[in-house]
XYZ file of C-alpha atoms in Angstrom:
687
model
C -87.642 152.459 -68.221
C -87.132 153.094 -71.550
C -90.280 152.436 -72.131
C -92.431 151.999 -69.908
C -93.468 154.788 -66.883
C -90.770 153.220 -64.218
C -88.203 154.547 -61.234
C -85.262 154.431 -62.542
C -82.876 151.389 -61.846
C -80.102 152.106 -58.921
C -77.259 151.721 -61.860
C -79.193 153.852 -64.229
C -79.805 157.723 -64.203
C -83.469 158.836 -66.230
C -84.167 161.904 -67.268
C -88.161 162.459 -69.172
C -89.529 165.343 -71.029
C -92.445 166.052 -73.060
C -91.518 164.392 -75.996
C -87.891 162.718 -75.282
C -86.814 160.211 -72.267
C -83.667 159.856 -72.225
C -81.448 157.527 -70.043
C -77.361 157.082 -69.340
C -75.704 154.581 -69.783
C -78.284 152.303 -70.565
C -77.982 148.466 -69.969
C -80.009 146.246 -72.586
C -79.937 142.591 -73.504
C -80.590 140.514 -76.102
C -79.920 136.420 -76.040
C -76.618 136.180 -75.594
C -76.162 139.544 -76.125
C -75.668 142.149 -73.848
C -74.663 146.244 -73.347
C -74.210 149.250 -71.501
C -75.176 152.424 -73.729
C -73.509 155.447 -72.970
C -77.051 157.529 -74.198
C -80.256 156.340 -75.260
C -82.736 158.405 -76.192
C -86.902 157.398 -77.223
C -88.188 160.365 -79.468
C -91.830 160.299 -78.625
C -93.002 162.161 -80.869
C -91.467 159.820 -83.842
C -91.180 157.014 -82.279
C -87.873 157.027 -83.085
C -84.519 155.753 -80.630
C -81.715 157.364 -80.837
C -77.646 155.433 -79.582
C -75.107 158.036 -79.206
C -71.684 156.526 -78.209
C -69.248 159.761 -76.610
C -65.724 159.014 -77.785
C -62.373 161.566 -77.059
C -61.703 161.005 -80.423
C -61.653 164.580 -82.068
C -63.734 165.991 -84.845
C -63.299 169.012 -87.141
C -67.364 170.036 -87.877
C -65.628 172.894 -90.583
C -64.299 169.168 -92.417
C -68.024 168.857 -92.469
C -68.309 171.723 -94.057
C -66.269 171.647 -95.950
C -68.234 168.590 -97.670
C -65.042 166.750 -96.336
C -65.954 162.914 -94.022
C -63.642 162.756 -92.700
C -64.450 159.125 -91.768
C -64.562 157.525 -94.853
C -61.489 157.594 -97.662
C -61.285 158.057 -101.267
C -62.433 154.591 -102.618
C -65.335 154.529 -100.048
C -64.503 152.572 -96.553
C -64.573 153.720 -93.302
C -61.087 154.742 -92.132
C -59.380 152.827 -89.810
C -59.584 155.917 -87.230
C -63.071 155.656 -86.869
C -63.753 151.642 -87.839
C -63.786 150.903 -84.382
C -65.938 153.073 -83.035
C -68.487 152.180 -85.351
C -68.521 148.875 -84.542
C -68.928 149.346 -81.630
C -72.670 151.027 -82.097
C -73.529 149.120 -84.871
C -73.485 146.537 -82.619
C -74.677 148.105 -80.228
C -77.965 148.965 -82.162
C -78.068 145.401 -83.516
C -78.329 144.384 -80.063
C -81.229 147.185 -79.203
C -83.112 146.337 -82.125
C -82.652 143.007 -81.719
C -84.083 143.872 -77.673
C -87.379 145.776 -79.550
C -87.755 144.992 -82.823
C -91.001 147.508 -82.571
C -87.016 149.288 -83.242
C -85.957 147.623 -86.015
C -84.542 150.160 -89.013
C -85.949 153.360 -86.277
C -81.655 153.277 -83.726
C -80.744 156.271 -85.253
C -76.047 155.832 -84.138
C -73.827 158.906 -83.065
C -71.107 159.545 -82.043
C -70.161 162.687 -79.813
C -66.925 163.501 -80.071
C -64.804 167.105 -78.994
C -65.234 169.492 -81.804
C -62.077 170.709 -82.513
C -63.234 173.646 -84.929
C -64.845 175.376 -81.312
C -63.779 176.256 -78.118
C -65.075 177.590 -75.065
C -66.320 180.425 -73.317
C -64.308 179.211 -69.378
C -61.407 178.115 -68.064
C -61.099 174.839 -65.924
C -63.418 173.318 -67.753
C -61.631 169.806 -67.687
C -61.376 170.265 -63.394
C -65.399 171.273 -63.802
C -66.273 167.670 -65.285
C -64.102 166.652 -62.188
C -65.980 168.187 -59.604
C -69.760 168.025 -61.110
C -69.048 163.523 -61.424
C -68.030 164.490 -58.033
C -71.519 165.795 -56.851
C -70.400 169.202 -57.114
C -73.926 171.968 -57.863
C -71.740 175.432 -58.603
C -69.209 172.802 -61.025
C -72.193 170.997 -62.884
C -74.845 175.133 -62.706
C -71.052 175.999 -64.608
C -71.322 173.554 -66.673
C -74.273 174.135 -68.497
C -73.733 177.712 -68.675
C -71.056 176.795 -71.058
C -72.721 173.771 -72.455
C -75.395 176.366 -73.256
C -72.839 179.066 -74.557
C -70.242 176.729 -76.785
C -71.137 172.906 -77.369
C -67.557 171.480 -77.685
C -69.391 168.270 -78.696
C -70.422 167.205 -82.200
C -72.672 164.742 -82.341
C -72.392 162.039 -86.502
C -74.659 160.734 -87.518
C -73.463 157.208 -87.930
C -76.148 155.273 -88.395
C -75.886 154.569 -92.159
C -72.461 153.574 -91.991
C -73.188 151.033 -89.107
C -75.860 149.517 -90.973
C -73.258 149.634 -93.761
C -71.043 147.065 -91.144
C -73.687 145.261 -89.689
C -75.111 143.868 -92.913
C -71.361 143.814 -94.726
C -68.567 141.261 -94.445
C -66.507 141.491 -91.627
C -62.730 141.097 -92.088
C -60.866 140.521 -90.377
C -56.923 137.999 -89.518
C -58.267 134.756 -90.333
C -62.617 135.679 -91.058
C -63.901 133.206 -94.006
C -66.350 135.886 -95.681
C -68.759 136.060 -91.961
C -71.394 139.095 -91.494
C -70.811 141.370 -88.997
C -73.534 139.622 -87.373
C -72.614 135.969 -87.337
C -69.008 136.428 -86.365
C -70.863 138.704 -82.635
C -72.816 135.232 -82.552
C -69.770 132.467 -82.974
C -67.922 134.890 -80.556
C -70.659 135.133 -78.361
C -71.418 131.462 -77.776
C -67.745 131.427 -77.587
C -68.070 133.079 -74.205
C -71.318 132.295 -72.589
C -69.621 128.546 -72.875
C -66.989 129.311 -71.378
C -68.784 131.430 -68.451
C -70.666 128.110 -67.628
C -68.337 126.041 -67.712
C -69.361 123.978 -70.788
C -66.332 122.652 -73.137
C -65.356 125.791 -75.210
C -66.345 126.035 -78.322
C -63.196 125.022 -80.650
C -62.335 128.220 -82.647
C -58.536 126.832 -84.584
C -54.967 127.747 -84.265
C -55.413 131.914 -83.808
C -54.481 133.367 -87.019
C -51.353 134.844 -86.066
C -49.938 137.345 -88.444
C -48.374 141.180 -88.919
C -51.449 142.166 -86.714
C -50.238 140.923 -83.412
C -47.420 143.859 -83.636
C -49.867 145.646 -81.795
C -51.576 143.653 -80.035
C -52.892 144.850 -76.595
C -52.078 141.270 -74.603
C -48.488 141.675 -75.584
C -45.936 143.047 -72.538
C -43.993 145.060 -73.369
C -40.131 144.763 -73.690
C -39.441 146.086 -70.186
C -42.077 145.822 -68.481
C -40.274 143.461 -65.212
C -43.195 141.029 -65.628
C -41.819 139.249 -68.711
C -39.941 136.751 -66.426
C -42.371 135.626 -64.255
C -43.417 132.415 -64.779
C -46.763 133.687 -66.271
C -48.304 133.140 -69.729
C -50.129 136.465 -71.203
C -52.893 136.587 -74.180
C -50.568 136.172 -77.157
C -47.701 133.755 -75.553
C -50.876 131.341 -75.708
C -51.742 131.500 -79.651
C -48.332 132.512 -80.679
C -47.731 129.345 -78.248
C -50.323 127.756 -79.597
C -50.621 128.356 -83.435
C -46.093 128.259 -83.621
C -45.634 125.660 -80.500
C -42.830 127.552 -79.785
C -42.122 128.065 -75.967
C -43.182 131.993 -74.580
C -38.949 132.570 -73.126
C -38.366 132.528 -77.997
C -40.971 134.871 -77.918
C -40.056 136.984 -75.115
C -40.459 140.371 -76.064
C -37.314 141.712 -78.922
C -37.073 137.908 -80.221
C -40.196 137.241 -82.067
C -39.760 138.555 -86.285
C -43.116 141.577 -85.914
C -40.188 142.684 -82.989
C -38.434 143.506 -86.274
C -37.166 147.239 -86.174
C -40.406 148.487 -88.535
C -41.283 145.736 -90.727
C -43.647 146.753 -92.937
C -46.705 144.298 -93.103
C -45.996 143.223 -96.542
C -42.394 141.502 -95.713
C -43.867 140.739 -91.875
C -46.978 138.815 -93.597
C -44.275 137.225 -95.753
C -41.802 135.575 -92.932
C -44.512 134.807 -90.950
C -46.286 132.583 -93.495
C -42.932 130.593 -94.496
C -43.210 129.666 -90.547
C -40.070 132.356 -89.438
C -41.669 133.375 -86.037
C -38.250 135.248 -84.302
C -36.020 136.950 -85.725
C -33.688 134.231 -84.941
C -34.925 131.901 -87.833
C -34.595 135.211 -90.364
C -31.870 134.626 -93.190
C -29.098 136.610 -94.330
C -31.529 136.771 -97.618
C -34.888 137.817 -96.319
C -33.299 140.850 -94.859
C -31.697 141.416 -98.375
C -28.205 140.798 -98.226
C -25.614 137.851 -99.294
C -24.150 134.881 -97.142
C -21.246 137.493 -96.627
C -23.464 140.845 -95.460
C -23.272 142.577 -98.218
C -26.660 144.763 -99.639
C -27.948 143.345 -102.246
C -31.547 145.774 -102.681
C -31.247 149.516 -101.015
C -33.394 150.730 -102.255
C -34.521 154.513 -101.553
C -33.009 154.952 -98.477
C -30.906 157.565 -97.772
C -27.348 156.825 -99.569
C -25.159 158.454 -96.287
C -25.688 155.974 -92.660
C -27.424 152.321 -91.946
C -30.235 151.935 -94.225
C -33.283 150.487 -92.966
C -32.792 146.741 -93.547
C -28.837 146.587 -92.516
C -30.318 147.878 -88.684
C -32.350 145.045 -89.175
C -29.915 142.751 -90.225
C -27.980 144.079 -87.135
C -31.288 143.693 -84.541
C -31.802 139.417 -86.001
C -28.574 138.762 -85.821
C -29.001 138.765 -82.093
C -26.990 142.474 -81.951
C -30.158 143.988 -81.135
C -31.417 141.144 -78.271
C -30.983 142.039 -74.277
C -28.719 140.540 -72.984
C -29.958 140.493 -70.303
C -33.658 139.103 -70.679
C -34.149 136.606 -68.514
C -33.484 133.958 -71.614
C -32.052 130.852 -69.642
C -29.243 128.994 -71.499
C -30.771 126.282 -72.898
C -33.209 128.705 -74.968
C -30.282 130.615 -75.802
C -28.576 127.324 -77.234
C -32.192 126.521 -79.058
C -31.868 129.361 -81.294
C -28.084 129.635 -82.377
C -28.903 125.649 -83.062
C -31.868 127.120 -85.451
C -29.660 128.834 -87.032
C -27.115 127.240 -87.508
C -28.937 124.642 -89.274
C -30.150 126.996 -91.550
C -26.167 126.998 -93.500
C -24.464 124.642 -95.712
C -21.758 122.335 -94.487
C -19.428 124.043 -96.732
C -20.457 127.048 -94.621
C -19.910 125.139 -91.605
C -17.475 123.566 -93.035
C -15.531 127.145 -93.271
C -16.074 128.801 -89.974
C -14.654 125.484 -88.038
C -11.759 126.353 -90.114
C -11.298 129.446 -89.025
C -11.517 128.699 -85.909
C -8.845 125.585 -86.050
C -11.631 123.344 -85.264
C -12.281 119.994 -86.950
C -14.118 119.720 -89.875
C -15.137 116.294 -90.380
C -18.293 115.009 -89.526
C -22.225 115.118 -90.408
C -23.970 117.987 -90.189
C -25.149 117.545 -86.771
C -21.774 117.329 -85.318
C -20.463 120.362 -87.900
C -23.312 122.284 -85.145
C -22.488 120.002 -82.728
C -18.811 121.736 -82.587
C -19.876 125.101 -83.240
C -22.451 125.646 -79.906
C -19.169 124.073 -77.481
C -16.884 125.876 -79.025
C -19.234 129.136 -78.494
C -19.986 128.320 -75.140
C -17.013 127.699 -73.963
C -15.622 130.200 -75.590
C -18.069 133.390 -74.904
C -21.043 132.393 -73.420
C -22.399 135.781 -73.550
C -20.764 136.436 -77.825
C -23.898 135.962 -80.081
C -23.013 134.363 -83.789
C -23.009 137.299 -85.640
C -20.207 136.838 -87.975
C -23.002 133.645 -89.568
C -24.513 136.670 -90.824
C -20.889 138.864 -92.099
C -21.307 141.322 -89.590
C -18.045 141.350 -88.202
C -17.909 140.202 -84.664
C -15.705 142.742 -83.677
C -17.135 145.713 -85.993
C -13.940 148.085 -84.386
C -11.677 145.931 -85.037
C -8.807 146.372 -88.075
C -9.156 143.340 -90.785
C -5.932 142.065 -88.934
C -4.099 141.625 -85.221
C -6.549 142.282 -82.103
C -8.228 139.029 -83.452
C -8.838 138.622 -79.804
C -10.224 141.523 -78.387
C -14.015 141.018 -77.917
C -16.736 142.587 -79.390
C -18.599 146.136 -78.278
C -21.855 145.622 -77.903
C -22.905 148.501 -80.528
C -21.877 149.440 -84.033
C -21.278 152.646 -85.827
C -21.721 154.034 -88.846
C -18.376 156.296 -88.333
C -18.422 158.335 -91.146
C -21.915 159.119 -91.126
C -21.544 159.585 -87.270
C -18.211 162.173 -87.294
C -19.539 163.946 -91.252
C -22.193 164.842 -89.166
C -20.640 165.460 -85.430
C -18.286 168.022 -86.648
C -21.072 170.416 -88.075
C -21.989 170.840 -84.484
C -20.825 173.886 -83.125
C -20.227 174.594 -79.139
C -21.473 174.741 -76.148
C -23.759 171.998 -76.816
C -27.883 173.181 -76.143
C -29.912 170.011 -75.647
C -33.588 170.406 -75.431
C -37.376 168.371 -73.889
C -40.311 169.311 -73.809
C -43.496 168.563 -72.262
C -47.167 169.189 -73.869
C -50.610 168.375 -73.190
C -53.750 167.927 -75.433
C -56.877 168.175 -73.883
C -59.937 166.547 -75.437
C -61.348 169.518 -72.827
C -59.951 172.602 -73.068
C -57.895 173.770 -69.462
C -58.454 177.343 -70.350
C -60.887 179.763 -71.627
C -60.642 180.756 -75.564
C -59.318 177.692 -76.725
C -60.262 174.047 -78.648
C -60.115 171.149 -78.090
C -56.822 168.580 -78.470
C -55.191 172.186 -78.243
C -51.254 172.641 -77.700
C -49.981 173.187 -74.305
C -46.845 174.038 -73.682
C -46.011 173.610 -70.336
C -42.629 172.175 -69.677
C -39.252 172.784 -70.679
C -35.705 171.548 -69.574
C -32.507 172.768 -71.121
C -28.611 171.186 -71.535
C -25.719 172.563 -72.023
C -22.680 170.231 -72.542
C -19.595 172.789 -72.959
C -16.782 171.874 -75.395
C -14.024 171.653 -71.911
C -16.921 169.038 -71.365
C -18.903 170.342 -68.505
C -22.725 169.457 -68.319
C -24.724 172.144 -67.371
C -27.991 172.111 -66.442
C -28.924 175.607 -67.459
C -31.759 176.806 -67.264
C -35.859 174.591 -67.314
C -39.433 176.630 -67.641
C -42.453 174.692 -65.309
C -46.213 177.196 -65.743
C -48.975 175.415 -64.000
C -51.045 178.054 -63.037
C -54.761 176.825 -62.959
C -55.686 178.330 -65.338
C -53.640 180.128 -66.959
C -51.914 179.093 -69.932
C -48.983 178.963 -70.541
C -48.468 179.018 -74.019
C -46.729 182.923 -74.033
C -44.918 182.573 -71.294
C -42.934 179.087 -72.652
C -42.363 180.508 -75.574
C -41.323 183.825 -73.843
C -39.404 182.008 -71.764
C -37.988 179.637 -74.238
C -36.349 182.790 -76.093
C -34.541 183.639 -73.463
C -33.054 180.161 -72.873
C -31.705 178.613 -76.179
C -33.295 182.034 -78.725
C -29.926 183.451 -79.613
C -27.357 180.974 -77.953
C -24.180 180.302 -79.883
C -23.945 176.689 -80.985
C -26.028 174.377 -82.197
C -29.271 173.545 -80.633
C -30.944 169.687 -80.747
C -33.394 167.652 -80.107
C -34.723 164.161 -79.661
C -37.590 163.246 -82.549
C -39.996 165.611 -84.357
C -41.655 166.534 -81.352
C -40.489 169.647 -80.443
C -40.431 170.516 -84.021
C -43.813 170.109 -84.222
C -44.880 171.386 -81.012
C -43.016 175.245 -81.654
C -44.215 175.602 -85.168
C -48.002 175.128 -84.044
C -46.956 177.610 -81.078
C -45.811 180.556 -83.237
C -48.341 179.802 -85.551
C -50.895 180.940 -82.547
C -48.333 183.835 -80.885
C -49.491 187.576 -80.229
C -47.165 188.529 -78.405
C -43.789 190.226 -79.127
C -41.637 190.293 -82.238
C -38.532 189.953 -81.157
C -39.356 186.107 -79.408
C -40.996 184.663 -82.695
C -37.779 186.198 -83.934
C -35.099 184.274 -81.894
C -37.110 181.310 -82.427
C -38.273 181.136 -86.149
C -34.793 180.693 -87.002
C -34.985 176.757 -85.072
C -37.929 175.178 -87.324
C -37.045 172.790 -89.876
C -36.723 175.112 -91.990
C -33.699 177.959 -89.980
C -30.974 179.150 -90.596
C -30.608 177.424 -86.873
C -32.546 174.098 -87.134
C -33.098 171.895 -84.454
C -30.666 169.196 -84.526
C -32.045 165.727 -84.669
C -30.068 163.421 -82.519
C -32.815 160.836 -83.074
C -32.847 160.685 -86.739
C -28.695 160.831 -86.147
C -29.311 157.871 -83.720
C -30.896 155.352 -86.479
C -28.657 156.028 -88.711
C -25.233 155.983 -87.295
C -25.829 154.236 -84.052
C -26.700 150.723 -82.907
C -26.924 149.301 -79.667
C -27.138 145.175 -78.121
C -30.450 145.613 -75.773
C -32.197 148.694 -77.793
C -34.328 145.701 -80.021
C -33.208 147.614 -82.569
C -35.243 151.087 -81.390
C -34.064 155.013 -81.353
C -36.463 156.099 -78.573
C -34.304 157.365 -75.834
C -35.632 155.774 -73.361
C -34.408 151.538 -75.150
C -30.644 153.803 -75.305
C -30.176 154.976 -72.548
C -29.935 152.480 -70.879
C -27.708 149.478 -72.695
C -24.957 153.095 -73.658
C -24.827 153.599 -70.591
C -23.793 149.501 -70.124
C -21.699 150.015 -73.324
C -19.420 153.202 -72.289
C -16.212 153.211 -69.736
C -16.673 156.634 -69.818
C -20.180 157.293 -69.068
C -19.907 154.841 -66.131
C -16.551 157.292 -64.858
C -18.515 160.388 -65.174
C -22.066 159.071 -63.704
C -21.143 156.031 -61.888
C -20.323 158.062 -58.375
C -22.832 160.321 -56.527
C -21.598 163.283 -58.297
C -24.589 164.796 -60.028
C -25.883 167.906 -58.441
C -28.659 170.463 -60.081
C -31.028 173.164 -58.843
C -33.472 169.222 -58.564
C -30.288 166.949 -57.325
C -28.191 166.437 -55.498
C -25.349 164.669 -55.229
C -27.535 161.565 -57.551
C -25.957 158.496 -58.963
C -26.736 157.653 -62.788
C -24.454 154.642 -63.265
C -24.813 151.622 -61.359
C -25.119 148.400 -61.366
C -27.468 145.375 -60.471
C -26.224 144.347 -57.335
C -22.780 144.219 -57.720
C -22.801 142.584 -61.487
C -21.242 143.274 -63.937
C -23.529 143.113 -66.563
C -26.887 144.397 -65.265
C -27.355 148.246 -64.450
C -30.317 149.996 -63.328
C -31.931 151.929 -65.280
C -31.957 155.926 -64.764
C -35.805 156.642 -64.844
C -35.820 153.719 -62.323
C -33.410 155.339 -59.654
C -35.473 158.518 -60.616
C -38.248 157.056 -59.472
C -36.962 155.387 -56.758
C -35.861 158.729 -55.357
C -39.155 160.625 -55.920
C -40.600 157.601 -54.304
C -37.979 158.413 -51.095
C -38.545 161.923 -51.416
C -41.675 164.510 -51.369
C -43.485 162.846 -52.745
C -43.614 159.835 -50.286
C -45.569 161.547 -48.493
C -48.075 162.305 -51.120
C -50.330 160.792 -53.495
C -47.490 158.098 -55.287
C -49.086 157.636 -57.658
C -47.857 160.640 -59.704
C -44.178 159.706 -59.463
C -43.841 161.627 -63.204
C -40.322 158.554 -65.502
C -42.622 159.202 -68.630
C -44.942 160.884 -70.657
C -48.131 159.969 -69.628
C -47.717 160.854 -66.291
C -46.401 163.823 -67.071
C -49.746 164.970 -68.517
C -51.547 163.469 -65.444
C -49.624 165.623 -63.219
C -49.219 168.546 -64.588
C -54.329 168.253 -65.408
C -53.655 166.987 -61.350
C -51.830 170.774 -60.356
C -55.023 172.679 -62.988
C -57.407 171.187 -60.352
C -58.700 174.420 -57.724
C -56.186 175.339 -55.655
C -57.783 172.773 -52.185
C -58.216 170.195 -54.169
C -54.661 169.918 -53.587
C -52.364 171.723 -50.460
C -49.343 173.182 -50.729
C -47.541 171.148 -50.285
C -48.583 168.119 -52.475
C -48.468 170.427 -55.102
C -44.762 170.712 -54.600
C -43.897 167.674 -54.562
C -45.971 167.336 -57.312
C -44.125 169.663 -59.440
C -40.578 168.748 -58.670
C -41.369 164.645 -59.411
C -42.293 166.902 -63.776
C -39.058 169.517 -62.969
C -36.560 166.000 -62.069
C -38.917 164.063 -64.632
C -37.114 166.314 -67.530
C -34.374 167.706 -66.779
C -33.963 163.701 -67.164
C -34.862 163.635 -70.641
C -32.224 165.986 -71.549
C -29.383 164.573 -68.858
C -29.929 161.941 -71.051
C -29.272 163.544 -74.681
C -26.212 164.444 -73.587
C -25.000 161.585 -71.560
C -25.688 159.049 -75.250
C -23.242 162.203 -76.895
C -20.659 162.060 -74.400
C -20.888 157.840 -75.409
C -20.989 158.518 -79.708
C -17.776 160.533 -77.963
C -16.628 157.572 -76.657
C -17.078 156.292 -78.923
C -15.516 157.089 -81.629
C -12.909 157.964 -80.569
C -12.222 154.210 -79.579
C -12.354 154.084 -83.202
C -10.016 156.158 -84.518
C -7.135 155.164 -81.979
C -7.923 151.794 -83.694
């Protein structure tokens, strides 16, 4: 259709003008290659083609005007954030020029992206786009008018960058100097032999490495799918490269799961054949055999260092006891750990346990494994790394005490908590940064703060869901109302204010920078910023430096810490182990629930939240809008921004209620973890 005057097919939309022909989702095939370009335009007057790839990647044309190309680094290379997009459009350019050799060298490549320097003149642009795709002619008219008034997109010429990619060496894990074209041809041939049921080309063992840490084909820990008898793409690669079964490389057990592991360190470890956390020695992590840290580096002197947290994790304190490992896999890991110890070290372990020390090394290992199985089925060999079996136990006496599944830097944690002032205020924000603005006068990717939750923990132990805010009316920006409500909730309150992570500080600073409302509002809130005299306290940082719990895989994410913390605290079981939690959003909820009466497994409170919503008002509506994580909260807010005729009043109310319950659970989770710390420190003090 681009070159001949024929009707468009059912799969391609074509618009004709005097000097241009434009195809949307243009399908082009060349030899073993096939592409579908977002926009392909032929310019009849110059006999050239424009290839336009549309991406929801932010762009700021103001920086280009100032002479800065955000795509190119200081050394002249394409920045990693943009490289996949350049690869994408470069491949399309290569295929199109191959299919139409008369246009070789005459295909201009562009990326079209939302421009952060521009503002929209109309409200609900985001919703109008959806309406247009549904065939709404009036919505299309409004969008065309808005485009004429202010085009929010930037059309960036990347022709030279695309050509550099096509004709240059392509660097990737396992590459051997091939060009972009050579690699594309190899993979096309491989894919086509599979499609034609021929014997596939052998491309050699996969080049595993630190890049596997972000593998999109790996099941995530806690996904609920780890125990299925299925292999993910990650499993296939790593099994071929290492010979290990997927259960040995489950989420949280592979060396790439090492908390905050650097690219350099992971590359070295994998090259050394250390594929699992249990393969790592103390020396690998910067410690002596007795657990003394060799090098602290530039990490803070207070709290756990990065290396110390990694040691805890590699000692299997950081892996979940409910991750689906069978007993044989556990024994195999313990055997590998013990095999790395010298015979004198093994004998020392046996003497401590008052066991026989004679025999070969294999006999010593078998004896230790048998003792472990007989005395502590769910235990771990952390003592072999110089980590106390019971971190809270005294150096003598009480040797029989069972090991708690957590480790504290009690001195650090107590010093921090002694500075906190009651009542404790816990804050969590829900925000969106839409590529297409919801409101007139806003830029692409501007921050929209539409919700917060606020819990209070009083000195007498009383927990109160003190306030909340949710503003989701279509066409009305909530930011100023959000700040006003937040100022009323915590702006001049007594006591310490807590957040989990940097997000709340970043959002508050951004909103205050654009705020033109009453000065009394900003005066109340500015002291809560990082440099303020009432700065919010980051509990995530406190957790990272002072608290480690089995089952978190080394993470300090509140959602990864919550369940194992609940499981570890008798106080939390007492407080939340009955149907006693009620608020404006909940009635008689039991947050501490054991799985089928198991003493080892408890239900994740966020799973309880999902079940609560699916049985409640949302059961009558679209359950895909049940909110139990941040991405779902953004989707729910986006749904609420649609015009009122798109959702019934009941549906709108149900979605709002789900948002309120989710955000409340986030701040309640913060309360629970602080209550657990108080419990743990109290136990440590009594010992």
